[in-house]
Short mmCIF file of C-alpha atoms in Angstrom, two decimals:
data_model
loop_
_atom_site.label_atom_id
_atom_site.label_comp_id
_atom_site.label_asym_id
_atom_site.label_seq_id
_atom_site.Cartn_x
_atom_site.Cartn_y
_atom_site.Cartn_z
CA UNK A 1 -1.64 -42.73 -32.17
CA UNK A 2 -0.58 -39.12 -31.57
CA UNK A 3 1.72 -37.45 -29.23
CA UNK A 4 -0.21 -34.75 -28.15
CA UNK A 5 2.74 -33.56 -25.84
CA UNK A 6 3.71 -31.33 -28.08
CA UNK A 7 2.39 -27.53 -27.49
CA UNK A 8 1.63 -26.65 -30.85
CA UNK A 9 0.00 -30.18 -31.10
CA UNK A 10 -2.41 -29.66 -28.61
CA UNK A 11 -3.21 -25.82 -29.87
CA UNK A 12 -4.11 -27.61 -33.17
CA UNK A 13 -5.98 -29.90 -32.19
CA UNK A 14 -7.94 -27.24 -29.79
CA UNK A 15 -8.25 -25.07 -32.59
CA UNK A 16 -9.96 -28.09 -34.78
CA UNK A 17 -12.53 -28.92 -31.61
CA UNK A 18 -13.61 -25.09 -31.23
CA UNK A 19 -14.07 -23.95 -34.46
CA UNK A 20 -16.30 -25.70 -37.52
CA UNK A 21 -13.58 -25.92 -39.76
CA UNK A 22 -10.23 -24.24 -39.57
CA UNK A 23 -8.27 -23.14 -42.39
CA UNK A 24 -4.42 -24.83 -42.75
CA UNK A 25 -1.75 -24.34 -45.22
CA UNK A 26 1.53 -24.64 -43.27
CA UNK A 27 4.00 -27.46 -44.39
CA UNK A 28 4.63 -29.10 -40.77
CA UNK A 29 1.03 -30.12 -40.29
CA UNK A 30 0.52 -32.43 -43.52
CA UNK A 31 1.95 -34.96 -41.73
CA UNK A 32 -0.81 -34.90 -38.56
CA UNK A 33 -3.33 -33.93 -41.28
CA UNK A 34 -2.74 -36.82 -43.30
CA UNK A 35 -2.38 -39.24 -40.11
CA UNK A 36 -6.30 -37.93 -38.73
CA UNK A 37 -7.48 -38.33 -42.35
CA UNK A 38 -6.31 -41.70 -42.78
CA UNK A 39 -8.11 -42.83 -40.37
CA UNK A 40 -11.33 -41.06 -40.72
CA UNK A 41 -10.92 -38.94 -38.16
CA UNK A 42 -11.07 -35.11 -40.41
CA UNK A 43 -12.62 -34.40 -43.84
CA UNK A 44 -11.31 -31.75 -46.54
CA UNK A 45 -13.91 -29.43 -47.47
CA UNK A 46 -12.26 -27.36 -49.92
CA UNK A 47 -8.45 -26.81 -50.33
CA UNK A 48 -6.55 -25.89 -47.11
CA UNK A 49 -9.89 -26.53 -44.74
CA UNK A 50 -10.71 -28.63 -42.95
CA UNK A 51 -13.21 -30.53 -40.13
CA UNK A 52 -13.17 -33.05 -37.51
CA UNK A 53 -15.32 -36.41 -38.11
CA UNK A 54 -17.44 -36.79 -35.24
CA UNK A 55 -14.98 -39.80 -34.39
CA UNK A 56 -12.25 -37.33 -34.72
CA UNK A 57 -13.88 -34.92 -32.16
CA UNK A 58 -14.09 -37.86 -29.82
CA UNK A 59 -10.99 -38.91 -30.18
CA UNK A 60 -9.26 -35.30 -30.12
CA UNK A 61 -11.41 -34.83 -26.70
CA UNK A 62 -10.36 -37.69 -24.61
CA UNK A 63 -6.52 -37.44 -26.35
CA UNK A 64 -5.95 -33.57 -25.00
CA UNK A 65 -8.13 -34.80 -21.88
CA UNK A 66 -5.29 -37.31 -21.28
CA UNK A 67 -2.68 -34.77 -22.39
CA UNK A 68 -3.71 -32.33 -20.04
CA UNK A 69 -3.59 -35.02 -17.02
CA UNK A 70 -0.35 -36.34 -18.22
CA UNK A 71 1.09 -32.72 -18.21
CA UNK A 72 -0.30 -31.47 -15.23
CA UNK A 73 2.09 -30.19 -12.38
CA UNK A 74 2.42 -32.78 -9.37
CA UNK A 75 -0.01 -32.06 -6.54
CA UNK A 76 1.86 -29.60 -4.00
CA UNK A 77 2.28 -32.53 -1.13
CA UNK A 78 3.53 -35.03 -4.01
CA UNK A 79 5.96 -32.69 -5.32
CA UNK A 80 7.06 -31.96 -1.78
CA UNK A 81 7.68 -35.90 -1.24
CA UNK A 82 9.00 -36.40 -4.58
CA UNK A 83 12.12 -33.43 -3.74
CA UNK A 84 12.26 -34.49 -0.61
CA UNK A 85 11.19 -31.16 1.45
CA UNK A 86 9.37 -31.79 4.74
CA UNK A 87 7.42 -28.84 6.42
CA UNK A 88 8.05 -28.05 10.24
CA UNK A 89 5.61 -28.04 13.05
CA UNK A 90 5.05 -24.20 11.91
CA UNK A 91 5.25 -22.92 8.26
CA UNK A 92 4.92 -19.44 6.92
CA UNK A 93 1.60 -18.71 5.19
CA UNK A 94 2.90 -17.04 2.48
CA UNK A 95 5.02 -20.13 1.82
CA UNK A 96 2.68 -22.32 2.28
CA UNK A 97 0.30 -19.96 -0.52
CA UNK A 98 3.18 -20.25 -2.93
CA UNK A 99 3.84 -23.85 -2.66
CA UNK A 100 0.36 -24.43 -2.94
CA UNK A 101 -0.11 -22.18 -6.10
CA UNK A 102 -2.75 -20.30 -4.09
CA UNK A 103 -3.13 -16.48 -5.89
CA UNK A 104 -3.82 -15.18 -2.39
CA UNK A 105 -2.40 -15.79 0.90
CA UNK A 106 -6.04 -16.96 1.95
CA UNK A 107 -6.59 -20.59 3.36
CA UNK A 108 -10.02 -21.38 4.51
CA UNK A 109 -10.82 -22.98 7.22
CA UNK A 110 -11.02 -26.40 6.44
CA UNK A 111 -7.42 -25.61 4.54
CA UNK A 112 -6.33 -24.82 8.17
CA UNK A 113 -7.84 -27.61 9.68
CA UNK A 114 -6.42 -29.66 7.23
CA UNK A 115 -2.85 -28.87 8.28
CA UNK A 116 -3.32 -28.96 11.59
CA UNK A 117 -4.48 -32.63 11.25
CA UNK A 118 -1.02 -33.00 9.14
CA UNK A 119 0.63 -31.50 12.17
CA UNK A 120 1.54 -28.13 10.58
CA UNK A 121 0.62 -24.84 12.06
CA UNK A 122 0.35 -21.58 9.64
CA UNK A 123 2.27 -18.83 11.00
CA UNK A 124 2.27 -15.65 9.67
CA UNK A 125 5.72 -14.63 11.60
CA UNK A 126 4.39 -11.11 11.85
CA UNK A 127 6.34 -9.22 15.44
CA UNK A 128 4.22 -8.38 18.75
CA UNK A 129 5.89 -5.55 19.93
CA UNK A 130 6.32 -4.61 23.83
CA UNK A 131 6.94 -1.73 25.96
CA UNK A 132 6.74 -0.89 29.38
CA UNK A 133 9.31 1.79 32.03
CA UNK A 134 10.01 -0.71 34.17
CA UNK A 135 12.30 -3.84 32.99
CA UNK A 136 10.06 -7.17 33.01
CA UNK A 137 11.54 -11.05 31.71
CA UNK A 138 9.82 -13.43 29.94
CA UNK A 139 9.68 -17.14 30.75
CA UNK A 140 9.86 -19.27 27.88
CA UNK A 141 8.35 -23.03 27.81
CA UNK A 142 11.30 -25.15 28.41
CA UNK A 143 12.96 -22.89 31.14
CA UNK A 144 14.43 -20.04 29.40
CA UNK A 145 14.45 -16.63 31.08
CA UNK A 146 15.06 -13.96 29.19
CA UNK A 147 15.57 -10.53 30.50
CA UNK A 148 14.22 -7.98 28.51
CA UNK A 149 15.49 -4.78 30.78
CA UNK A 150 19.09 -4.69 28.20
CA UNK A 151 16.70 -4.27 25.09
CA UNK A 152 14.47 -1.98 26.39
CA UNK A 153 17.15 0.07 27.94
CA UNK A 154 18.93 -0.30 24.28
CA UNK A 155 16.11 0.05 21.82
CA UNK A 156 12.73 1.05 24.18
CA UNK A 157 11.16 -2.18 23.36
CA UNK A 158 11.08 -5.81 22.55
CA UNK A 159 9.83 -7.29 19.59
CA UNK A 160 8.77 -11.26 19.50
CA UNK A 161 7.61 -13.14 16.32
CA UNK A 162 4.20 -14.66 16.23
CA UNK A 163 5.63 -18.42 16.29
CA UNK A 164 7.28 -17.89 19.51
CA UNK A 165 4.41 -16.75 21.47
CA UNK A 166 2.84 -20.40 22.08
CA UNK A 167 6.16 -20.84 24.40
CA UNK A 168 5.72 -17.43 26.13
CA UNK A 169 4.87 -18.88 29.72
CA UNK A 170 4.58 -15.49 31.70
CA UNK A 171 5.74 -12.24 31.61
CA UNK A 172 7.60 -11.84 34.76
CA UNK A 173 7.00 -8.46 36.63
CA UNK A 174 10.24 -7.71 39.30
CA UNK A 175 9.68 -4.62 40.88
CA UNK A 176 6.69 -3.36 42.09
CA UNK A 177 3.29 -4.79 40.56
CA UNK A 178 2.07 -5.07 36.98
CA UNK A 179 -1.07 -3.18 36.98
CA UNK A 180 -2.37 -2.62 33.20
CA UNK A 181 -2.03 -4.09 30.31
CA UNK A 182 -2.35 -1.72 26.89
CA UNK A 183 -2.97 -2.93 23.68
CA UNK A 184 -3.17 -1.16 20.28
CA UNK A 185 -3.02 -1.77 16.92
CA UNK A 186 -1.57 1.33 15.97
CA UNK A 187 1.93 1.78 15.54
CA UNK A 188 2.47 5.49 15.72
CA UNK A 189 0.48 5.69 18.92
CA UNK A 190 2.70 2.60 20.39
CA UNK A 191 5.27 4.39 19.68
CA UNK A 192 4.66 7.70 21.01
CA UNK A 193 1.85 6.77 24.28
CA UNK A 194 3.28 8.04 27.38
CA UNK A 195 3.41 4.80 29.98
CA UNK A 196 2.59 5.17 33.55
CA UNK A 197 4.46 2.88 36.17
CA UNK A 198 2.96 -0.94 36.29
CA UNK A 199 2.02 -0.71 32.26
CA UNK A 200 2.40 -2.77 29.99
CA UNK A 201 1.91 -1.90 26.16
CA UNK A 202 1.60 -3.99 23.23
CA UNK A 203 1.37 -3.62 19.72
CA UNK A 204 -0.40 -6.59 18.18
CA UNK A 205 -1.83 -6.52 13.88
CA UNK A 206 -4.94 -5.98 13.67
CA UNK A 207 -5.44 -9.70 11.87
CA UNK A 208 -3.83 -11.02 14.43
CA UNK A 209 -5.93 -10.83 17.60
CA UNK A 210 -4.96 -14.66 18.67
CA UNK A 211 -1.18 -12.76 19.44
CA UNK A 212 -2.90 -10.29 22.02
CA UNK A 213 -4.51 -13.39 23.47
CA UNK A 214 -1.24 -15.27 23.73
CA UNK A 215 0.59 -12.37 25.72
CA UNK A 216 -2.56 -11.68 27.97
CA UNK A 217 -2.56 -15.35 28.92
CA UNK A 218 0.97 -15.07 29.77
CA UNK A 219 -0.02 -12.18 32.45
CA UNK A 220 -1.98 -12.28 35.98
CA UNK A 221 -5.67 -12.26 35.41
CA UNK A 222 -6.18 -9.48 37.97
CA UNK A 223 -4.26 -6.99 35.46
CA UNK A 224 -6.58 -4.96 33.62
CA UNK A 225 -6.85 -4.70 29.93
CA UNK A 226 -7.40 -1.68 27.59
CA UNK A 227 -7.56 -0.88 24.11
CA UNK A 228 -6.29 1.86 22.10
CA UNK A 229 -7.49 2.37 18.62
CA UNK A 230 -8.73 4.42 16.39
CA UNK A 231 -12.38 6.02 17.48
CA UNK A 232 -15.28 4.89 14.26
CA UNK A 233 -17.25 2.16 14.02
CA UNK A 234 -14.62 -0.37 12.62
CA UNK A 235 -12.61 0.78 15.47
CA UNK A 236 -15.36 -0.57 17.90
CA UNK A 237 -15.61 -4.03 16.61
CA UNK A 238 -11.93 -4.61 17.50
CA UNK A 239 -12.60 -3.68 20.53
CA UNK A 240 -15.77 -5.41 20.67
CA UNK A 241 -14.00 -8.54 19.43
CA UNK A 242 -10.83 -8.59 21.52
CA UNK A 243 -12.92 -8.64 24.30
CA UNK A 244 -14.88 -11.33 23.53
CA UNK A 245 -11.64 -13.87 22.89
CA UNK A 246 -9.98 -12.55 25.83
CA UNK A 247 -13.11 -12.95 28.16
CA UNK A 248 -12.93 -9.59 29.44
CA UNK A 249 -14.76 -6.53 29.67
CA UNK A 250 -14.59 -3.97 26.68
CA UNK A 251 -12.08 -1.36 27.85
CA UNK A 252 -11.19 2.32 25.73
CA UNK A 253 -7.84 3.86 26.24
CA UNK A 254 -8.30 7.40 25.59
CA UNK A 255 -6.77 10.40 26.40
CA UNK A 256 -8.76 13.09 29.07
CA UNK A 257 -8.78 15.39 26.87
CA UNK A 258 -10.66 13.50 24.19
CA UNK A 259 -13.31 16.68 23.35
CA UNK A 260 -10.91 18.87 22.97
CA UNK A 261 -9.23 16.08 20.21
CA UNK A 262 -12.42 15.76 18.77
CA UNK A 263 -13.05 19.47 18.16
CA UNK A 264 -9.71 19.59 16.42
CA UNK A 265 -8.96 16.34 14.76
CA UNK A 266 -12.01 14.87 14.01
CA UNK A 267 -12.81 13.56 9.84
CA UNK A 268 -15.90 12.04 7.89
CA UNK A 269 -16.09 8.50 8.33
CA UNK A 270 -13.86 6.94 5.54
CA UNK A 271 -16.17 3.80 5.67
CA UNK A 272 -19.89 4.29 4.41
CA UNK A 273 -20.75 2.00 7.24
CA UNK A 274 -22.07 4.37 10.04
CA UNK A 275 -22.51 4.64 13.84
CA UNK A 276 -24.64 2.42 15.45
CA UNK A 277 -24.94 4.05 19.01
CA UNK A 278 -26.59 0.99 20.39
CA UNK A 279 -23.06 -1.01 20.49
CA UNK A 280 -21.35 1.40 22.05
CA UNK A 281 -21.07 1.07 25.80
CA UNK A 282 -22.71 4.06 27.26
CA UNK A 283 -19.98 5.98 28.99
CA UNK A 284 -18.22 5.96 25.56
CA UNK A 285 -21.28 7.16 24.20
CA UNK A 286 -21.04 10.40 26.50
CA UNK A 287 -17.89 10.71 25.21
CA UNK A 288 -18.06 10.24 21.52
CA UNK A 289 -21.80 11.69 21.54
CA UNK A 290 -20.49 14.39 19.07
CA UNK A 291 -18.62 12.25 16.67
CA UNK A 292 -21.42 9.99 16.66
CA UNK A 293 -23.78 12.90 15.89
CA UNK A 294 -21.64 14.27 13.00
CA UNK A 295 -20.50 10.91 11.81
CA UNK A 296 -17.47 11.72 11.86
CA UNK A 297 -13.93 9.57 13.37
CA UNK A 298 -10.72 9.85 14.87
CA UNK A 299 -7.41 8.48 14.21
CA UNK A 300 -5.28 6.88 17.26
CA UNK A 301 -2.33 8.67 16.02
CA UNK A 302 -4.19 12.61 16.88
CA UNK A 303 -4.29 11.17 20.55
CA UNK A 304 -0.64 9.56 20.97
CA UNK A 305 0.87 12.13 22.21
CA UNK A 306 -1.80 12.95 25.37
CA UNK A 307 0.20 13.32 28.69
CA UNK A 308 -3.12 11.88 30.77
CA UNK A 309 -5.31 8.95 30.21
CA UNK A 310 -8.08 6.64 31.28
CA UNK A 311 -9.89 3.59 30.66
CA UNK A 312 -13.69 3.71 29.48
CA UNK A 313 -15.50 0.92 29.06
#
């Protein structure tokens, strides 16, 4: 009976289901007053206000109920059909959030699981950075080689987006043997750690811990693995973690002359979270006894510039 299309149609009529009666004087809505009161459907109790008949609050509910359908934005997969758009075998997230009208860039797992079934991998096309002294290549699924001594001779490093890793095959080591691999989430201290020959570093986000695994699996699995991060509590459970999905032991990067860092460089804990000396393996324990004791942290970045190091795990 009415086309509740209209915007100021529908605020009306929301106006006349929320409030008891609702006062109404202007000119352009005598014509929807006098349709609802023909048909029983609002009373006048006194000049300019009025009420909705309980058959006009039923039938004002399921009208702006089918409005509200009727107006609705297409489902994110049916608009995609409908235009025509297909999504590749990998997607960016924050695509992916926006297409979907999702506030955050957040997808739960069964989201993920979801796409994966549809054949679409989220990618968050974040770079895993690489640096080593020596020049290594990198074989690529499919048979590419790719020599990586030009860019670090030009730039000191080589950068690879997330979505490529799945075709890194193996990290090819020419001379001599690859010995270490060093890992940080820390981009000053990648940037400024002094490398030893046979050492690889890599700087990997610290929400992205499935890159690190992706480059480790591309390596020998006699080369050891180390960490270097930042020395508190959150800190540990990266470590803690990595070394769980990489299925080896827990493994510190630190400089020898960590007490003497310590001494100097060493803050309150940031995060009310504290110490909890029973996680910590005990040889970093020895080490860390006084930060531990003071509850107190250290930044990666107050160690990056060390000239000798060691793994502690």
């Amino acid at each position: 009976m009415i086309d509740f299309s209209h915007p100021q149609w529908r605020a009306l009529a929301q106006q006349l289901l929320t409030q008891s009666s609702v006062m109404i004087r202007a000119r352009q809505w005598q014509p929807l007053l006098g349709l609802l009161k023909d048909h029983q459907l609002l009373r006048t109790l006194e000049p300019h206000y009025y009420e909705l008949t309980p058959a006009g609050r039923r039938y004002l509910t399921r009208e702006l109920t089918l409005a509200t359908l009727a107006n609705a934005p297409m489902a994110p997969e049916e608009w995609l059909q409908h235009q025509g758009w297909q999504l590749g075998e990998q997607v960016n997230k924050r695509v992916l959030a926006a297409l979907y009208r999702k506030a955050e860039v957040d997808f739960t797992p069964a989201e993920q699981i979801d796409f994966e079934d549809k054949g679409v991998r989220l990618c968050s096309d974040q770079l895993v950075r690489l640096r080593a002294i020596e020049p290594f290549s990198l074989f690529i699924s499919g048979g590419a080689l790719l020599d990586a001594a030009p860019w670090l001779q030009a730039l000191g490093e080589v950068a690879l987006s997330a979505r490529t890793l799945h075709r890194l095959g193996k990290v090819l080591w020419p001379e001599g043997e690859l010995q270490r691999i060093i890992s940080t989430d820390c981009i000053g201290a990648f940037a400024e750690l002094r490398l030893t020959p046979g050492t690889l570093l890599v700087w990997a986000p610290a929400t992205l811990p499935a890159a690190l695994q992706q480059v480790v699996a591309a390596l020998p699995s006699n080369v050891k693995w180390s960490h270097m991060t930042s020395i508190d509590p959150a800190g540990v459970d990266r470590v803690l973690m990595l070394a769980q999905r990489l299925g080896r032991p827990a493994s510190w990067w630190l400089p020898l002359a960590l007490p003497a860092i310590i001494s100097a460089y060493s803050l309150p804990l940031r995060d009310a979270r504290p110490w909890e000396p029973s996680r910590l393996p005990k040889p970093l324990l020895a080490l860390c006894s006084e930060l531990v004791a003071s509850g107190g942290g250290l930044s990666a970045e107050v160690c990056a510039l060390a000239p000798e190091w060691s793994a502690v795990g």
